[in-house]
């Protein structure tokens, strides 16, 4: 796809994100990747959502990590996005927000436990939280290391980036992704919903029983994978 | 009533539900029954609320459980609705949401206790939560079994589907019903309100004293049944 | 004032209340009194806010408690309002809502403690909660007895209805009042705000220290009474 | 700048504040200073936001503390603003709100702890709470003493008014400031956000681990001071 189309998609996705109520001020950013062209486009740093235009999106090379198009600096989180695109080859878009309840779990360094079927519909198991970063990781190439710590969380624990499309960065906030950038936004919205519900479940009864694994799997697999039967057939006929 | 009218009612009810803020994305569904015609109409599966039209509602036979009209698949929860219509002969409409606070109680497997008069105005006693489903019930005909477990909750505990028009499905969320589908939506809204209040009552004081039964009954019966005196006479004269 | 003016005031006050978000469905009601004419006007029972008109307001005699104008039944809470107007001679309007946080305290039978200056600006001390009603009080003339129990709460504890313009009816919800009906609505809004804040203060630290009495009095008396200096002089000159 | 410009800025800032949802009724006020002219302009006392006009803003002398322009009384908190302008020479605007979560911490006399990077982006460390005022301080020149107690909190603990642009007045509520009045409003909004998140972190896990100091400093200093790299260069070139 031409870079102008990619920038347009990312522009529209950033506008959509601003409409979700998941971001405050200039916090948060959205990117989308074009793997054939070897680039991703991302929001510029510190620009209010209402001042964005498609032309102001910044195009970054997957190989060098350097901007190849755009007059503005990319989001300071661009190196984090870069590492995720490099490590997770099936994802097409990434969203970073400071949505309230997901951020609460990130700040408390607690996973969002899977205690209900809505969570299972979207995320297979608990949404993980990264380990805290070391001083060396923070002092040098902080944003790149944030990406590497996310990747480490998934690879060291054997978590699939397809079945778990969200992560909490310790003391910071959530990142979500998906097959495309609009899926990534949907996952950011659902993550906030399930974090909100789970926060209240824990306040109501910290020892509430967990759902059975077969119930979690049933819900996840009726929406995802080869046996899915939720929604409409791709080619609906009578 | 002609099937087109039933579909129109269900279409309008789904739109109304979308406006309540009780649903997120494509979650949630509404159905209405025409007992004379032996059918109910329900939202199609996984279609965004803004893409719904009356024609896209799916008509399902009460006898066979199969779609008899409509090109789309019915909501995956249609078999749950079917079992409720079969077991509760006086109900005219059913609503399923993932409204936040009711879902919190469902996920924590806790009833919504009746601790106030607003609750009593609508629901006579605690809103029950179903037992967890077995693996066999989940693996085969899951959605139909969800309906049967709701019915079991009411029959085994001697609860009246007229006096208690709501239930929480364990780890999943609430179903409500009513004499017609718009009453069912009203009950979904009030359930969310009383769940929100009760959640906060428990946080404020888990040992707060319960209201007396005579107070609960007073409120329920001044709005429902032969001695009701709330609202206007059906035939208001001077 | 002519009864039509009184009904118009009450109509506008009910519309204003509906806009505050403090009521759900047809819950809640507003009344205003004309002491010279010996009547008060109140919302009809169970009529949706959007279907109200000035003509539909019901005028009730302070002496007999019977409707003297209007084709509809008055709010079922009219006898409660009547007892408050009789006992508290300086109040001009009354509001009853089921606003969420005030209702939480009412259902938990806990006063809204005065822990901050905003509370003190409006309510001098803790907002009291009534004792639970007896079965005899509930079974016969329930709504009238609700009013009498409120009055008992104030007289038995020596609370002034001018300095404390709100009360929580146990297991039910708040009533507020004021010199006129729009003040009563303002008090309902502020009560909800201070209940919301106090609920969160208690969750944060149940043993948080109370403000000193001299601070509470300072705030209350800089807004009320002969030494008030908040706001503009009645006759502002240079 | 002419006084009319200063009043216009303060008028617009008060309108902007009203749109943030951080104020209720006439609570809250905004001021801006013109240090060359030796005056600040502030909202009049007790006037609803919708009745404000630029001309109604009150101009107060930094030297005498007396109004020098405007027919209305200044906000009763004007003496508090005055002491802050006198003690903190780099601040250009001050905002006082009763925003809910910041007020909760103020009423509970608890600092808003820094447990996340968003907090660190704006405020370097915990947002402090003042000591309670003595009876003598409350009885005489209460509002002036409120300002002096804020200043004491900063000077006695060695806190910088540039790195910490917010304070909680015990039992009362937050004050924020900034290089200009619109920055002060932004800080009021972010303070409310971080207070809301921190309140929920504490409910989730009162013993949650704190972020490392090097992480807090990294975030604060990438946005503020000579090494900042967040946002766009002042003079963006290719």
PDB file of N, CA, C and O in Angstrom, chain A residues 74-118:
ATOM      1  N   UNK A  74       8.555  11.299  15.641  1.00  0.00           N
ATOM      2  CA  UNK A  74       7.546  10.271  15.953  1.00  0.00           C
ATOM      3  C   UNK A  74       7.292  10.242  17.461  1.00  0.00           C
ATOM      4  O   UNK A  74       8.100  10.747  18.250  1.00  0.00           O
ATOM      5  N   UNK A  75       6.190   9.635  17.853  1.00  0.00           N
ATOM      6  CA  UNK A  75       5.903   9.393  19.269  1.00  0.00           C
ATOM      7  C   UNK A  75       7.146   8.858  19.959  1.00  0.00           C
ATOM      8  O   UNK A  75       7.869   8.036  19.398  1.00  0.00           O
ATOM      9  N   UNK A  76       7.367   9.331  21.183  1.00  0.00           N
ATOM     10  CA  UNK A  76       8.548   8.837  21.904  1.00  0.00           C
ATOM     11  C   UNK A  76       8.464   7.336  22.148  1.00  0.00           C
ATOM     12  O   UNK A  76       9.479   6.696  22.418  1.00  0.00           O
ATOM     13  N   UNK A  77       7.283   6.754  22.015  1.00  0.00           N
ATOM     14  CA  UNK A  77       7.138   5.311  22.189  1.00  0.00           C
ATOM     15  C   UNK A  77       7.402   4.525  20.902  1.00  0.00           C
ATOM     16  O   UNK A  77       7.237   3.288  20.883  1.00  0.00           O
ATOM     17  N   UNK A  78       7.797   5.188  19.821  1.00  0.00           N
ATOM     18  CA  UNK A  78       8.007   4.485  18.547  1.00  0.00           C
ATOM     19  C   UNK A  78       8.978   3.306  18.672  1.00  0.00           C
ATOM     20  O   UNK A  78       8.724   2.240  18.107  1.00  0.00           O
ATOM     21  N   UNK A  79      10.070   3.429  19.422  1.00  0.00           N
ATOM     22  CA  UNK A  79      10.970   2.263  19.533  1.00  0.00           C
ATOM     23  C   UNK A  79      10.311   1.061  20.213  1.00  0.00           C
ATOM     24  O   UNK A  79      10.698  -0.085  19.948  1.00  0.00           O
ATOM     25  N   UNK A  80       9.343   1.308  21.085  1.00  0.00           N
ATOM     26  CA  UNK A  80       8.589   0.196  21.686  1.00  0.00           C
ATOM     27  C   UNK A  80       7.769  -0.506  20.610  1.00  0.00           C
ATOM     28  O   UNK A  80       7.794  -1.748  20.491  1.00  0.00           O
ATOM     29  N   UNK A  81       7.040   0.277  19.804  1.00  0.00           N
ATOM     30  CA  UNK A  81       6.253  -0.309  18.716  1.00  0.00           C
ATOM     31  C   UNK A  81       7.164  -1.120  17.793  1.00  0.00           C
ATOM     32  O   UNK A  81       6.813  -2.229  17.376  1.00  0.00           O
ATOM     33  N   UNK A  82       8.311  -0.558  17.472  1.00  0.00           N
ATOM     34  CA  UNK A  82       9.240  -1.226  16.552  1.00  0.00           C
ATOM     35  C   UNK A  82       9.583  -2.633  17.029  1.00  0.00           C
ATOM     36  O   UNK A  82       9.510  -3.599  16.259  1.00  0.00           O
ATOM     37  N   UNK A  83       9.929  -2.760  18.310  1.00  0.00           N
ATOM     38  CA  UNK A  83      10.322  -4.084  18.810  1.00  0.00           C
ATOM     39  C   UNK A  83       9.159  -5.069  18.768  1.00  0.00           C
ATOM     40  O   UNK A  83       9.365  -6.263  18.543  1.00  0.00           O
ATOM     41  N   UNK A  84       7.949  -4.563  18.995  1.00  0.00           N
ATOM     42  CA  UNK A  84       6.791  -5.466  18.946  1.00  0.00           C
ATOM     43  C   UNK A  84       6.543  -5.938  17.511  1.00  0.00           C
ATOM     44  O   UNK A  84       6.281  -7.121  17.269  1.00  0.00           O
ATOM     45  N   UNK A  85       6.639  -5.023  16.538  1.00  0.00           N
ATOM     46  CA  UNK A  85       6.459  -5.441  15.135  1.00  0.00           C
ATOM     47  C   UNK A  85       7.519  -6.454  14.737  1.00  0.00           C
ATOM     48  O   UNK A  85       7.256  -7.382  13.981  1.00  0.00           O
ATOM     49  N   UNK A  86       8.751  -6.262  15.212  1.00  0.00           N
ATOM     50  CA  UNK A  86       9.825  -7.193  14.870  1.00  0.00           C
ATOM     51  C   UNK A  86       9.600  -8.576  15.486  1.00  0.00           C
ATOM     52  O   UNK A  86       9.851  -9.601  14.847  1.00  0.00           O
ATOM     53  N   UNK A  87       9.116  -8.610  16.714  1.00  0.00           N
ATOM     54  CA  UNK A  87       9.017  -9.898  17.420  1.00  0.00           C
ATOM     55  C   UNK A  87       7.721 -10.643  17.132  1.00  0.00           C
ATOM     56  O   UNK A  87       7.685 -11.875  17.224  1.00  0.00           O
ATOM     57  N   UNK A  88       6.656  -9.924  16.830  1.00  0.00           N
ATOM     58  CA  UNK A  88       5.342 -10.548  16.644  1.00  0.00           C
ATOM     59  C   UNK A  88       4.939 -10.385  15.177  1.00  0.00           C
ATOM     60  O   UNK A  88       4.293  -9.401  14.805  1.00  0.00           O
ATOM     61  N   UNK A  89       5.277 -11.349  14.321  1.00  0.00           N
ATOM     62  CA  UNK A  89       5.144 -11.116  12.874  1.00  0.00           C
ATOM     63  C   UNK A  89       3.708 -11.058  12.366  1.00  0.00           C
ATOM     64  O   UNK A  89       3.485 -10.609  11.246  1.00  0.00           O
ATOM     65  N   UNK A  90       2.729 -11.500  13.175  1.00  0.00           N
ATOM     66  CA  UNK A  90       1.355 -11.517  12.644  1.00  0.00           C
ATOM     67  C   UNK A  90       0.558 -10.266  12.995  1.00  0.00           C
ATOM     68  O   UNK A  90      -0.596 -10.139  12.569  1.00  0.00           O
ATOM     69  N   UNK A  91       1.113  -9.355  13.762  1.00  0.00           N
ATOM     70  CA  UNK A  91       0.297  -8.211  14.180  1.00  0.00           C
ATOM     71  C   UNK A  91       0.410  -7.069  13.176  1.00  0.00           C
ATOM     72  O   UNK A  91       1.462  -6.854  12.562  1.00  0.00           O
ATOM     73  N   UNK A  92      -0.714  -6.366  12.993  1.00  0.00           N
ATOM     74  CA  UNK A  92      -0.771  -5.309  11.986  1.00  0.00           C
ATOM     75  C   UNK A  92      -0.900  -3.911  12.566  1.00  0.00           C
ATOM     76  O   UNK A  92      -0.703  -2.915  11.864  1.00  0.00           O
ATOM     77  N   UNK A  93      -1.245  -3.809  13.842  1.00  0.00           N
ATOM     78  CA  UNK A  93      -1.406  -2.484  14.458  1.00  0.00           C
ATOM     79  C   UNK A  93      -1.214  -2.581  15.954  1.00  0.00           C
ATOM     80  O   UNK A  93      -1.430  -3.645  16.555  1.00  0.00           O
ATOM     81  N   UNK A  94      -0.782  -1.466  16.551  1.00  0.00           N
ATOM     82  CA  UNK A  94      -0.493  -1.408  17.987  1.00  0.00           C
ATOM     83  C   UNK A  94      -1.116  -0.142  18.567  1.00  0.00           C
ATOM     84  O   UNK A  94      -1.087   0.920  17.939  1.00  0.00           O
ATOM     85  N   UNK A  95      -1.660  -0.273  19.771  1.00  0.00           N
ATOM     86  CA  UNK A  95      -2.260   0.862  20.457  1.00  0.00           C
ATOM     87  C   UNK A  95      -1.673   0.948  21.862  1.00  0.00           C
ATOM     88  O   UNK A  95      -1.562  -0.056  22.559  1.00  0.00           O
ATOM     89  N   UNK A  96      -1.327   2.165  22.267  1.00  0.00           N
ATOM     90  CA  UNK A  96      -0.882   2.413  23.641  1.00  0.00           C
ATOM     91  C   UNK A  96      -1.785   3.471  24.243  1.00  0.00           C
ATOM     92  O   UNK A  96      -1.974   4.533  23.657  1.00  0.00           O
ATOM     93  N   UNK A  97      -2.393   3.159  25.377  1.00  0.00           N
ATOM     94  CA  UNK A  97      -3.229   4.141  26.058  1.00  0.00           C
ATOM     95  C   UNK A  97      -2.802   4.219  27.518  1.00  0.00           C
ATOM     96  O   UNK A  97      -1.966   3.435  27.971  1.00  0.00           O
ATOM     97  N   UNK A  98      -3.381   5.174  28.221  1.00  0.00           N
ATOM     98  CA  UNK A  98      -3.275   5.211  29.684  1.00  0.00           C
ATOM     99  C   UNK A  98      -4.676   5.037  30.253  1.00  0.00           C
ATOM    100  O   UNK A  98      -5.048   5.685  31.227  1.00  0.00           O
ATOM    101  N   UNK A  99      -5.459   4.126  29.637  1.00  0.00           N
ATOM    102  CA  UNK A  99      -6.844   3.937  30.088  1.00  0.00           C
ATOM    103  C   UNK A  99      -6.840   3.569  31.566  1.00  0.00           C
ATOM    104  O   UNK A  99      -5.985   2.818  32.036  1.00  0.00           O
ATOM    105  N   UNK A 100      -7.812   4.113  32.298  1.00  0.00           N
ATOM    106  CA  UNK A 100      -7.719   4.142  33.756  1.00  0.00           C
ATOM    107  C   UNK A 100      -7.522   2.809  34.453  1.00  0.00           C
ATOM    108  O   UNK A 100      -6.612   2.641  35.257  1.00  0.00           O
ATOM    109  N   UNK A 101      -8.392   1.864  34.205  1.00  0.00           N
ATOM    110  CA  UNK A 101      -8.334   0.631  34.996  1.00  0.00           C
ATOM    111  C   UNK A 101      -7.178  -0.257  34.565  1.00  0.00           C
ATOM    112  O   UNK A 101      -6.546  -0.909  35.395  1.00  0.00           O
ATOM    113  N   UNK A 102      -6.880  -0.294  33.290  1.00  0.00           N
ATOM    114  CA  UNK A 102      -5.714  -1.066  32.855  1.00  0.00           C
ATOM    115  C   UNK A 102      -4.453  -0.460  33.469  1.00  0.00           C
ATOM    116  O   UNK A 102      -3.549  -1.189  33.903  1.00  0.00           O
ATOM    117  N   UNK A 103      -4.408   0.865  33.535  1.00  0.00           N
ATOM    118  CA  UNK A 103      -3.255   1.533  34.155  1.00  0.00           C
ATOM    119  C   UNK A 103      -3.178   1.223  35.648  1.00  0.00           C
ATOM    120  O   UNK A 103      -2.080   1.066  36.205  1.00  0.00           O
ATOM    121  N   UNK A 104      -4.311   1.123  36.300  1.00  0.00           N
ATOM    122  CA  UNK A 104      -4.321   0.751  37.727  1.00  0.00           C
ATOM    123  C   UNK A 104      -3.621  -0.596  37.936  1.00  0.00           C
ATOM    124  O   UNK A 104      -2.758  -0.741  38.814  1.00  0.00           O
ATOM    125  N   UNK A 105      -3.982  -1.577  37.110  1.00  0.00           N
ATOM    126  CA  UNK A 105      -3.333  -2.889  37.251  1.00  0.00           C
ATOM    127  C   UNK A 105      -1.844  -2.791  36.925  1.00  0.00           C
ATOM    128  O   UNK A 105      -1.022  -3.406  37.599  1.00  0.00           O
ATOM    129  N   UNK A 106      -1.488  -2.015  35.904  1.00  0.00           N
ATOM    130  CA  UNK A 106      -0.073  -1.846  35.547  1.00  0.00           C
ATOM    131  C   UNK A 106       0.687  -1.199  36.706  1.00  0.00           C
ATOM    132  O   UNK A 106       1.788  -1.642  37.048  1.00  0.00           O
ATOM    133  N   UNK A 107       0.086  -0.160  37.308  1.00  0.00           N
ATOM    134  CA  UNK A 107       0.775   0.529  38.399  1.00  0.00           C
ATOM    135  C   UNK A 107       0.898  -0.358  39.638  1.00  0.00           C
ATOM    136  O   UNK A 107       1.870  -0.264  40.381  1.00  0.00           O
ATOM    137  N   UNK A 108      -0.090  -1.220  39.848  1.00  0.00           N
ATOM    138  CA  UNK A 108      -0.023  -2.124  41.000  1.00  0.00           C
ATOM    139  C   UNK A 108       0.770  -3.396  40.670  1.00  0.00           C
ATOM    140  O   UNK A 108       0.950  -4.240  41.544  1.00  0.00           O
ATOM    141  N   UNK A 109       1.230  -3.508  39.436  1.00  0.00           N
ATOM    142  CA  UNK A 109       1.992  -4.694  38.981  1.00  0.00           C
ATOM    143  C   UNK A 109       1.218  -5.986  39.227  1.00  0.00           C
ATOM    144  O   UNK A 109       1.756  -6.987  39.705  1.00  0.00           O
ATOM    145  N   UNK A 110      -0.066  -5.936  38.853  1.00  0.00           N
ATOM    146  CA  UNK A 110      -0.943  -7.098  38.986  1.00  0.00           C
ATOM    147  C   UNK A 110      -1.490  -7.448  37.613  1.00  0.00           C
ATOM    148  O   UNK A 110      -1.928  -6.563  36.886  1.00  0.00           O
ATOM    149  N   UNK A 111      -1.531  -8.732  37.259  1.00  0.00           N
ATOM    150  CA  UNK A 111      -2.201  -9.108  36.015  1.00  0.00           C
ATOM    151  C   UNK A 111      -3.704  -8.857  36.109  1.00  0.00           C
ATOM    152  O   UNK A 111      -4.255  -8.796  37.206  1.00  0.00           O
ATOM    153  N   UNK A 112      -4.360  -8.699  34.958  1.00  0.00           N
ATOM    154  CA  UNK A 112      -5.829  -8.679  34.945  1.00  0.00           C
ATOM    155  C   UNK A 112      -6.264 -10.132  34.826  1.00  0.00           C
ATOM    156  O   UNK A 112      -6.146 -10.739  33.752  1.00  0.00           O
ATOM    157  N   UNK A 113      -6.730 -10.679  35.918  1.00  0.00           N
ATOM    158  CA  UNK A 113      -7.107 -12.093  35.937  1.00  0.00           C
ATOM    159  C   UNK A 113      -8.342 -12.336  35.071  1.00  0.00           C
ATOM    160  O   UNK A 113      -9.244 -11.499  34.986  1.00  0.00           O
ATOM    161  N   UNK A 114      -8.389 -13.486  34.468  1.00  0.00           N
ATOM    162  CA  UNK A 114      -9.558 -13.880  33.675  1.00  0.00           C
ATOM    163  C   UNK A 114     -10.588 -14.498  34.606  1.00  0.00           C
ATOM    164  O   UNK A 114     -10.444 -15.639  35.037  1.00  0.00           O
ATOM    165  N   UNK A 115     -11.624 -13.729  34.956  1.00  0.00           N
ATOM    166  CA  UNK A 115     -12.651 -14.281  35.849  1.00  0.00           C
ATOM    167  C   UNK A 115     -14.017 -14.356  35.182  1.00  0.00           C
ATOM    168  O   UNK A 115     -15.004 -14.676  35.848  1.00  0.00           O
ATOM    169  N   UNK A 116     -14.069 -14.059  33.880  1.00  0.00           N
ATOM    170  CA  UNK A 116     -15.381 -14.089  33.239  1.00  0.00           C
ATOM    171  C   UNK A 116     -15.292 -14.419  31.762  1.00  0.00           C
ATOM    172  O   UNK A 116     -14.206 -14.437  31.164  1.00  0.00           O
ATOM    173  N   UNK A 117     -16.467 -14.641  31.172  1.00  0.00           N
ATOM    174  CA  UNK A 117     -16.508 -15.095  29.787  1.00  0.00           C
ATOM    175  C   UNK A 117     -16.215 -13.975  28.796  1.00  0.00           C
ATOM    176  O   UNK A 117     -15.722 -14.241  27.703  1.00  0.00           O
ATOM    177  N   UNK A 118     -16.502 -12.740  29.158  1.00  0.00           N
ATOM    178  CA  UNK A 118     -16.190 -11.648  28.235  1.00  0.00           C
ATOM    179  C   UNK A 118     -14.681 -11.523  28.079  1.00  0.00           C
ATOM    180  O   UNK A 118     -14.176 -11.304  26.968  1.00  0.00           O
TER     181      UNK A 118
END
